[in-house]
Tab-separated table of C-alpha atoms and ligand atoms in Angstrom:
chain	number	residue	atom	x	y	z
A	1	UNK	CA	3.247	-18.508	-8.661
A	2	UNK	CA	2.987	-17.999	-4.911
A	3	UNK	CA	-0.114	-19.032	-3.014
A	4	UNK	CA	-1.439	-16.620	-0.383
A	5	UNK	CA	0.001	-18.789	2.395
A	6	UNK	CA	3.419	-19.165	0.810
A	7	UNK	CA	6.040	-16.496	1.425
A	8	UNK	CA	7.099	-14.553	-1.651
A	9	UNK	CA	10.764	-14.886	-0.717
A	10	UNK	CA	12.216	-17.447	1.621
A	11	UNK	CA	15.696	-18.105	2.890
A	12	UNK	CA	15.886	-21.673	4.116
A	13	UNK	CA	18.878	-22.540	6.279
A	14	UNK	CA	21.141	-20.326	4.209
A	15	UNK	CA	24.791	-20.245	5.230
A	16	UNK	CA	27.738	-18.363	3.805
A	17	UNK	CA	31.439	-18.906	4.370
A	18	UNK	CA	34.333	-17.015	2.871
A	19	UNK	CA	37.116	-19.622	2.967
A	20	UNK	CA	37.162	-21.082	6.460
A	21	UNK	CA	35.203	-18.189	7.955
A	22	UNK	CA	31.457	-18.671	8.325
A	23	UNK	CA	29.947	-15.179	8.190
A	24	UNK	CA	26.303	-16.312	8.038
A	25	UNK	CA	25.326	-19.292	10.187
A	26	UNK	CA	22.051	-21.006	9.157
A	27	UNK	CA	19.600	-18.203	8.476
A	28	UNK	CA	15.849	-18.489	7.911
A	29	UNK	CA	13.681	-15.629	6.763
A	30	UNK	CA	10.256	-15.486	5.119
A	31	UNK	CA	9.069	-12.359	3.292
A	32	UNK	CA	5.487	-11.838	2.154
A	33	UNK	CA	4.433	-10.466	-1.220
A	34	UNK	CA	4.418	-6.670	-1.289
A	35	UNK	CA	6.348	-6.313	1.950
A	36	UNK	CA	9.060	-3.705	2.413
A	37	UNK	CA	11.753	-5.475	4.413
A	38	UNK	CA	14.805	-3.635	5.726
A	39	UNK	CA	17.945	-5.465	6.805
A	40	UNK	CA	19.760	-3.357	9.355
A	41	UNK	CA	22.729	-3.814	11.649
A	42	UNK	CA	26.225	-2.577	12.362
A	43	UNK	CA	29.015	-2.749	9.791
A	44	UNK	CA	30.055	-6.306	9.003
A	45	UNK	CA	26.885	-7.957	10.334
A	46	UNK	CA	26.223	-9.666	6.990
A	47	UNK	CA	23.345	-7.639	5.566
A	48	UNK	CA	24.976	-6.934	2.198
A	49	UNK	CA	26.078	-10.547	1.874
A	50	UNK	CA	22.493	-11.664	2.561
A	51	UNK	CA	21.123	-9.280	-0.088
A	52	UNK	CA	23.753	-10.312	-2.624
A	53	UNK	CA	22.907	-13.983	-2.078
A	54	UNK	CA	19.278	-13.149	-2.821
A	55	UNK	CA	20.325	-11.283	-5.975
A	56	UNK	CA	22.575	-14.143	-7.054
A	57	UNK	CA	25.684	-11.932	-6.969
A	58	UNK	CA	27.098	-14.127	-4.208
A	59	UNK	CA	26.754	-17.909	-4.046
A	60	UNK	CA	25.341	-19.591	-0.954
A	61	UNK	CA	27.443	-22.146	0.916
A	62	UNK	CA	24.383	-24.223	1.826
A	63	UNK	CA	20.633	-23.914	2.085
A	64	UNK	CA	18.153	-22.629	-0.477
A	65	UNK	CA	16.444	-19.440	-1.578
A	66	UNK	CA	12.987	-19.316	-3.161
A	67	UNK	CA	11.411	-16.386	-4.949
A	68	UNK	CA	7.759	-16.560	-6.024
A	69	UNK	CA	7.691	-20.301	-5.575
A	70	UNK	CA	10.829	-20.958	-7.652
A	71	UNK	CA	14.016	-22.340	-6.173
A	72	UNK	CA	16.506	-19.745	-7.417
A	73	UNK	CA	19.520	-20.969	-5.408
A	74	UNK	CA	21.441	-22.119	-8.458
A	75	UNK	CA	20.115	-19.494	-10.883
A	76	UNK	CA	22.201	-16.727	-12.358
A	77	UNK	CA	21.301	-13.141	-11.316
A	78	UNK	CA	19.593	-12.427	-14.650
A	79	UNK	CA	17.207	-15.336	-14.195
A	80	UNK	CA	15.962	-14.337	-10.747
A	81	UNK	CA	13.799	-11.370	-11.762
A	82	UNK	CA	15.257	-9.088	-9.096
A	83	UNK	CA	16.220	-5.494	-9.882
A	84	UNK	CA	18.920	-4.037	-7.696
A	85	UNK	CA	19.708	-0.412	-6.881
A	86	UNK	CA	23.262	0.183	-5.694
A	87	UNK	CA	24.806	2.765	-3.410
A	88	UNK	CA	27.025	4.150	-6.181
A	89	UNK	CA	24.126	4.270	-8.731
A	90	UNK	CA	26.187	2.331	-11.328
A	91	UNK	CA	24.916	4.459	-14.250
A	92	UNK	CA	26.506	4.378	-17.706
A	93	UNK	CA	28.231	7.774	-17.977
A	94	UNK	CA	28.124	7.999	-21.784
A	95	UNK	CA	24.385	7.334	-21.981
A	96	UNK	CA	21.553	9.787	-21.447
A	97	UNK	CA	19.033	9.300	-18.675
A	98	UNK	CA	16.595	7.873	-21.227
A	99	UNK	CA	19.182	5.377	-22.507
A	100	UNK	CA	20.253	4.423	-18.996
A	101	UNK	CA	16.709	3.642	-17.950
A	102	UNK	CA	15.891	1.759	-21.143
A	103	UNK	CA	19.190	-0.080	-21.546
A	104	UNK	CA	18.253	-3.441	-19.991
A	105	UNK	CA	15.086	-3.605	-22.074
A	106	UNK	CA	17.055	-2.804	-25.232
A	107	UNK	CA	19.494	-5.618	-24.464
A	108	UNK	CA	16.532	-7.969	-24.003
A	109	UNK	CA	15.195	-6.957	-27.419
A	110	UNK	CA	12.073	-5.207	-26.128
A	111	UNK	CA	10.318	-3.343	-28.977
A	112	UNK	CA	11.257	0.317	-29.233
A	113	UNK	CA	7.730	1.641	-28.584
A	114	UNK	CA	7.432	-0.493	-25.456
A	115	UNK	CA	10.797	0.831	-24.181
A	116	UNK	CA	9.665	4.401	-24.794
A	117	UNK	CA	6.377	3.766	-23.014
A	118	UNK	CA	7.991	2.221	-19.931
A	119	UNK	CA	10.770	4.812	-19.749
A	120	UNK	CA	8.104	7.524	-19.934
A	121	UNK	CA	6.120	5.834	-17.183
A	122	UNK	CA	9.160	5.527	-14.867
A	123	UNK	CA	10.282	9.080	-15.615
A	124	UNK	CA	6.792	10.297	-14.747
A	125	UNK	CA	6.757	8.421	-11.452
A	126	UNK	CA	10.181	9.745	-10.505
A	127	UNK	CA	9.879	13.299	-11.813
A	128	UNK	CA	12.667	12.723	-14.339
A	129	UNK	CA	10.921	13.962	-17.508
A	130	UNK	CA	12.904	17.238	-17.738
A	131	UNK	CA	16.209	15.355	-17.579
A	132	UNK	CA	15.698	12.498	-19.997
A	133	UNK	CA	18.273	13.776	-22.490
A	134	UNK	CA	20.941	14.686	-19.953
A	135	UNK	CA	24.030	12.649	-19.141
A	136	UNK	CA	24.465	11.456	-15.523
A	137	UNK	CA	27.353	13.875	-14.926
A	138	UNK	CA	24.931	16.776	-15.385
A	139	UNK	CA	22.575	15.557	-12.666
A	140	UNK	CA	22.560	16.022	-8.908
A	141	UNK	CA	23.150	13.054	-6.602
A	142	UNK	CA	19.447	12.720	-5.885
A	143	UNK	CA	18.563	12.810	-9.591
A	144	UNK	CA	21.195	10.160	-10.349
A	145	UNK	CA	19.770	7.936	-7.671
A	146	UNK	CA	16.318	8.423	-9.186
A	147	UNK	CA	17.670	7.285	-12.547
A	148	UNK	CA	19.096	4.183	-10.869
A	149	UNK	CA	15.693	3.522	-9.318
A	150	UNK	CA	14.011	4.176	-12.684
A	151	UNK	CA	16.212	1.556	-14.273
A	152	UNK	CA	15.005	-0.959	-11.685
A	153	UNK	CA	11.355	0.101	-12.052
A	154	UNK	CA	11.037	-0.318	-15.801
A	155	UNK	CA	11.815	-3.978	-15.552
A	156	UNK	CA	8.642	-4.609	-13.502
A	157	UNK	CA	10.642	-7.103	-11.468
A	158	UNK	CA	9.347	-9.620	-8.986
A	159	UNK	CA	11.559	-8.047	-6.285
A	160	UNK	CA	13.388	-4.747	-5.729
A	161	UNK	CA	16.717	-4.951	-3.931
A	162	UNK	CA	18.331	-1.835	-2.492
A	163	UNK	CA	21.883	-1.764	-1.146
A	164	UNK	CA	22.335	1.412	0.921
A	165	UNK	CA	20.933	3.488	-1.963
A	166	UNK	CA	20.826	6.770	-0.061
A	167	UNK	CA	24.203	6.836	1.675
A	168	UNK	CA	25.799	9.167	-0.864
A	169	UNK	CA	23.108	11.821	-0.499
A	170	UNK	CA	23.039	14.703	1.959
A	171	UNK	CA	20.830	14.425	5.031
A	172	UNK	CA	17.897	16.452	3.692
A	173	UNK	CA	17.745	14.649	0.374
A	174	UNK	CA	18.021	11.310	2.144
A	175	UNK	CA	14.875	12.086	4.105
A	176	UNK	CA	13.034	13.115	0.922
A	177	UNK	CA	14.181	10.108	-1.049
A	178	UNK	CA	13.269	7.616	1.630
A	179	UNK	CA	9.683	8.873	1.557
A	180	UNK	CA	9.668	8.720	-2.240
A	181	UNK	CA	10.996	5.176	-2.356
A	182	UNK	CA	8.526	3.993	0.233
A	183	UNK	CA	5.537	5.599	-1.510
A	184	UNK	CA	6.629	4.243	-4.862
A	185	UNK	CA	7.058	0.733	-3.491
A	186	UNK	CA	3.584	0.796	-1.939
A	187	UNK	CA	2.078	2.151	-5.122
A	188	UNK	CA	3.644	-0.590	-7.224
A	189	UNK	CA	3.149	-3.296	-4.600
A	190	UNK	CA	6.508	-4.845	-5.477
A	191	UNK	CA	8.248	-6.795	-2.709
A	192	UNK	CA	11.366	-4.906	-1.600
A	193	UNK	CA	14.437	-5.852	0.407
A	194	UNK	CA	16.496	-2.866	1.492
A	195	UNK	CA	19.870	-2.810	3.270
A	196	UNK	CA	20.998	0.047	5.487
A	197	UNK	CA	23.090	0.583	8.590
A	198	UNK	CA	20.883	3.541	9.538
A	199	UNK	CA	18.252	2.537	12.071
A	200	UNK	CA	16.154	5.641	11.412
A	201	UNK	CA	15.997	4.766	7.716
A	202	UNK	CA	15.042	1.210	8.678
A	203	UNK	CA	12.323	2.315	11.080
A	204	UNK	CA	10.781	4.886	8.748
A	205	UNK	CA	10.717	2.742	5.603
A	206	UNK	CA	10.092	-0.832	6.640
A	207	UNK	CA	6.950	-2.860	7.085
A	208	UNK	CA	9.223	-5.201	9.014
A	209	UNK	CA	12.817	-4.696	10.088
A	210	UNK	CA	15.367	-7.500	10.280
A	211	UNK	CA	17.995	-6.627	12.889
A	212	UNK	CA	21.263	-8.506	12.317
A	213	UNK	CA	24.431	-8.934	14.341
A	214	UNK	CA	27.382	-11.154	13.473
A	215	UNK	CA	25.476	-12.873	10.653
A	216	UNK	CA	22.616	-13.758	12.997
A	217	UNK	CA	19.072	-12.361	12.899
A	218	UNK	CA	18.416	-10.921	16.341
A	219	UNK	CA	14.782	-9.944	15.719
A	220	UNK	CA	12.306	-9.519	12.868
A	221	UNK	CA	9.396	-7.239	13.637
A	222	UNK	CA	7.398	-4.172	12.713
A	223	UNK	CA	9.240	-0.944	13.621
A	224	UNK	CA	6.999	-0.058	16.544
A	225	UNK	CA	7.186	-3.587	17.947
A	226	UNK	CA	10.998	-3.450	17.832
A	227	UNK	CA	10.908	-0.170	19.700
A	228	UNK	CA	8.389	-1.254	22.301
A	229	UNK	CA	9.345	-4.890	22.715
A	230	UNK	CA	13.004	-5.409	21.816
A	231	UNK	CA	13.991	-9.057	22.181
A	232	UNK	CA	17.303	-8.257	23.817
A	233	UNK	CA	19.663	-5.516	24.893
A	234	UNK	CA	21.385	-5.359	21.503
A	235	UNK	CA	18.143	-4.571	19.661
A	236	UNK	CA	17.057	-2.173	22.419
A	237	UNK	CA	20.337	-0.306	22.063
A	238	UNK	CA	20.341	-0.303	18.269
A	239	UNK	CA	16.756	0.920	17.749
A	240	UNK	CA	15.849	4.422	18.942
A	241	UNK	CA	17.689	7.712	18.909
A	242	UNK	CA	19.216	8.857	21.206
A	243	UNK	CA	19.901	5.307	22.320
A	244	UNK	CA	18.327	3.690	25.353
A	245	UNK	CA	20.073	4.218	28.705
A	246	UNK	CA	21.174	1.095	30.545
A	247	UNK	CA	21.767	0.830	34.282
A	248	UNK	CA	22.725	-2.045	36.502
A	249	UNK	CA	20.098	-2.129	39.270
A	250	UNK	CA	18.594	-4.464	41.843
A	251	UNK	CA	14.868	-5.187	42.138
A	252	UNK	CA	13.051	-5.723	45.437
A	253	UNK	CA	10.000	-4.475	47.321
A	254	UNK	CA	8.135	-3.700	44.123
A	255	UNK	CA	10.804	-1.333	42.829
A	256	UNK	CA	14.091	-1.023	40.978
A	257	UNK	CA	16.948	0.468	43.020
A	258	UNK	CA	19.389	2.676	41.206
A	259	UNK	CA	22.080	4.633	42.999
A	260	UNK	CA	20.171	4.224	46.268
A	261	UNK	CA	17.017	5.686	44.698
A	262	UNK	CA	13.757	3.789	44.687
A	263	UNK	CA	12.012	3.615	41.313
A	264	UNK	CA	8.554	2.211	41.909
A	265	UNK	CA	7.528	-0.343	39.279
A	266	UNK	CA	4.065	-1.167	37.961
A	267	UNK	CA	3.038	-4.332	39.865
A	268	UNK	CA	2.871	-6.447	36.683
A	269	UNK	CA	6.449	-5.441	35.779
A	270	UNK	CA	7.772	-6.385	39.207
A	271	UNK	CA	5.876	-9.656	39.033
A	272	UNK	CA	7.484	-10.437	35.691
A	273	UNK	CA	11.049	-9.499	36.617
A	274	UNK	CA	10.961	-10.669	40.250
A	275	UNK	CA	13.468	-9.784	42.954
A	276	UNK	CA	17.014	-9.783	41.547
A	277	UNK	CA	20.359	-8.678	42.899
A	278	UNK	CA	21.658	-7.599	39.531
A	279	UNK	CA	19.605	-6.843	36.462
A	280	UNK	CA	19.868	-4.355	33.592
A	281	UNK	CA	17.279	-1.612	33.539
A	282	UNK	CA	16.723	0.080	30.173
A	283	UNK	CA	15.114	3.519	29.954
A	284	UNK	CA	14.758	5.490	26.754
A	285	UNK	CA	15.719	9.197	26.976
A	286	UNK	CA	12.194	10.195	25.913
A	287	UNK	CA	10.713	8.292	28.854
A	288	UNK	CA	12.408	10.477	31.459
A	289	UNK	CA	9.926	13.283	31.208
A	290	UNK	CA	6.912	12.024	33.128
A	291	UNK	CA	4.108	9.797	31.834
A	292	UNK	CA	1.857	7.056	33.127
A	293	UNK	CA	3.984	5.897	36.086
A	294	UNK	CA	6.354	8.741	36.956
A	295	UNK	CA	9.158	8.030	39.424
A	296	UNK	CA	11.455	10.895	40.431
A	297	UNK	CA	15.124	10.294	39.728
A	298	UNK	CA	18.072	12.592	40.426
A	299	UNK	CA	21.393	12.516	38.605
A	300	UNK	CA	24.315	14.830	37.831
A	301	UNK	CA	23.855	16.995	34.745
A	302	UNK	CA	27.036	17.495	32.682
A	303	UNK	CA	25.769	19.407	29.684
A	304	UNK	CA	22.653	20.391	27.758
A	305	UNK	CA	21.822	20.049	24.079
A	306	UNK	CA	18.880	22.322	23.235
A	307	UNK	CA	17.384	21.007	19.983
A	308	UNK	CA	14.378	23.303	19.811
A	309	UNK	CA	11.488	20.866	20.095
A	310	UNK	CA	13.151	19.328	23.141
A	311	UNK	CA	16.369	19.450	25.129
A	312	UNK	CA	18.773	16.614	25.809
A	313	UNK	CA	20.298	16.524	29.274
A	314	UNK	CA	23.597	14.624	29.219
A	315	UNK	CA	24.615	13.467	32.651
A	316	UNK	CA	25.790	10.589	34.770
A	317	UNK	CA	24.903	8.526	37.755
A	318	UNK	CA	27.951	6.900	39.341
A	319	UNK	CA	30.078	5.678	36.430
A	320	UNK	CA	27.159	5.361	34.026
A	321	UNK	CA	26.426	8.052	31.483
A	322	UNK	CA	22.844	8.853	30.595
A	323	UNK	CA	20.743	11.033	28.328
A	324	UNK	CA	17.323	12.430	29.261
A	325	UNK	CA	15.009	14.143	26.792
A	326	UNK	CA	13.032	16.931	28.436
A	327	UNK	CA	10.903	19.969	27.577
A	328	UNK	CA	12.784	22.904	25.985
A	329	UNK	CA	12.445	25.089	29.072
A	330	UNK	CA	13.102	22.396	31.653
A	331	UNK	CA	14.705	23.854	34.782
A	332	UNK	CA	18.247	22.486	34.818
A	333	UNK	CA	21.754	23.919	34.725
A	334	UNK	CA	24.939	22.090	33.816
A	335	UNK	CA	27.189	20.949	36.674
A	336	UNK	CA	24.150	20.729	38.962
A	337	UNK	CA	21.914	17.870	39.967
A	338	UNK	CA	18.852	17.297	37.823
A	339	UNK	CA	15.618	15.570	38.803
A	340	UNK	CA	13.488	13.995	36.102
A	341	UNK	CA	10.394	11.797	36.209
A	342	UNK	CA	11.081	8.374	34.728
A	343	UNK	CA	7.965	6.738	33.289
A	344	UNK	CA	8.399	3.289	34.818
A	345	UNK	CA	5.546	1.881	32.719
A	346	UNK	CA	8.082	2.134	29.859
A	347	UNK	CA	10.944	0.440	31.749
A	348	UNK	CA	12.732	-2.484	30.072
A	349	UNK	CA	14.635	-5.191	31.916
A	350	UNK	CA	17.342	-7.453	30.545
A	351	UNK	CA	19.058	-10.442	32.093
A	352	UNK	CA	22.622	-9.416	32.994
A	353	UNK	CA	24.192	-12.569	31.509
A	354	UNK	CA	22.063	-13.523	28.498
A	355	UNK	CA	20.971	-9.924	27.769
A	356	UNK	CA	17.531	-11.261	26.809
A	357	UNK	CA	14.486	-9.170	27.590
A	358	UNK	CA	12.678	-10.165	30.774
B	1	ATP	P1	28.644	-2.973	5.823
B	1	ATP	O1	27.512	-2.195	6.391
B	1	ATP	O2	29.969	-2.533	6.360
B	1	ATP	O3	28.600	-3.110	4.354
B	1	ATP	P2	27.488	-5.611	6.095
B	1	ATP	O4	26.603	-5.841	7.255
B	1	ATP	O5	26.845	-5.390	4.798
B	1	ATP	O6	28.513	-4.455	6.429
B	1	ATP	P3	28.870	-7.743	4.802
B	1	ATP	O7	29.464	-6.861	3.759
B	1	ATP	O8	27.742	-8.609	4.402
B	1	ATP	O9	28.434	-6.884	6.048
B	1	ATP	O10	30.024	-8.626	5.425
B	1	ATP	C1	29.776	-9.624	6.415
B	1	ATP	C2	31.093	-10.250	6.805
B	1	ATP	O11	31.630	-10.985	5.712
B	1	ATP	C3	32.156	-9.248	7.215
B	1	ATP	O12	32.860	-9.770	8.310
B	1	ATP	C4	33.042	-9.161	5.983
B	1	ATP	O13	34.354	-8.852	6.347
B	1	ATP	C5	32.950	-10.551	5.413
B	1	ATP	N1	33.100	-10.563	3.951
B	1	ATP	C6	32.286	-9.953	3.062
B	1	ATP	N2	32.691	-10.194	1.794
B	1	ATP	C7	33.797	-10.950	1.898
B	1	ATP	C8	34.703	-11.567	0.931
B	1	ATP	N3	34.517	-11.414	-0.388
B	1	ATP	N4	35.737	-12.284	1.420
B	1	ATP	C9	35.912	-12.458	2.743
B	1	ATP	N5	35.097	-11.936	3.690
B	1	ATP	C10	34.062	-11.203	3.281
């Protein structure tokens, strides 16, 4: 059993090497009971390997993993009480939905009435009742994924593990399913660890997001904290869509200087960053449309992307490309200069060398 102060899952100095190549240097992570944790990062950053080590599908090279107070490092997958949902669903094609969902319980010798009860319960939660007697090939992608989730649910596991479960679905269904999964997880209160490369999926589903790069955890935080207070330029760039704009600027006289233009800073920001010859300024596209501390800024507009609710202005200043998100009827024409109001209260600064947030 876990005590309230003990994490439900903990990675303690976990490393992983494939032959001579260390893909995960010592990694520590503590997850609380009932949390929905999303591991996110670019391809090859080690998120799947981390999840598979938790599931027991991949051995660890050193370190230990604990689930609900038990050291599971040396345990086989079946002993860890984790239920995993895979990207490709991994359903048995010759079995009906009912048999697929109940299969693991049947193998474990669960009484028939209990299997029927739990399958019924999962089917109810997932809206699968009308399809219980169908074979997977006669289901849509979204329904198949629901069956895969149902199979994980019926086990009442200690932990749900999801490995990119929505990547084979079309965009609309993905949005629907991510809401469903999140609601279901909250309703059941089961701790969940979810892997995706999609930052929007991570932000919308997670209680806390773990941003990884090159096997290293760059930041662990609630979605809004990652967005507002990224630890470094990598996280700032990875979280948010369209991505943050970055400019090399200097800071002096209470302002940032970009392309000869003075962008007045809030006094506390200037105090924090100080005068610098070279520093990276980060501005999100959505913070170029006025706000608390507007500073006018002119750049060359290349093209417009009207999206309905707002318009994206794609342009450049010197060699640097930028994107500004403005009102739908904002007065701008391509191939002309465009003046926006940057909200400098939302400005981010990063050290040029270390790329850490200042
Ligand atoms: P993706 O989103 O592309 O699945 P990921 O973040 O999940 O990426 P992993 O699959 O965990 O990344 O891989 C992390 C690193 O480990 C990569 O550099 C990968 O090439 C390497 N790797 C993974 N599995 C093996 C293996 N069996 N043998 C050798 N190297 C491996």
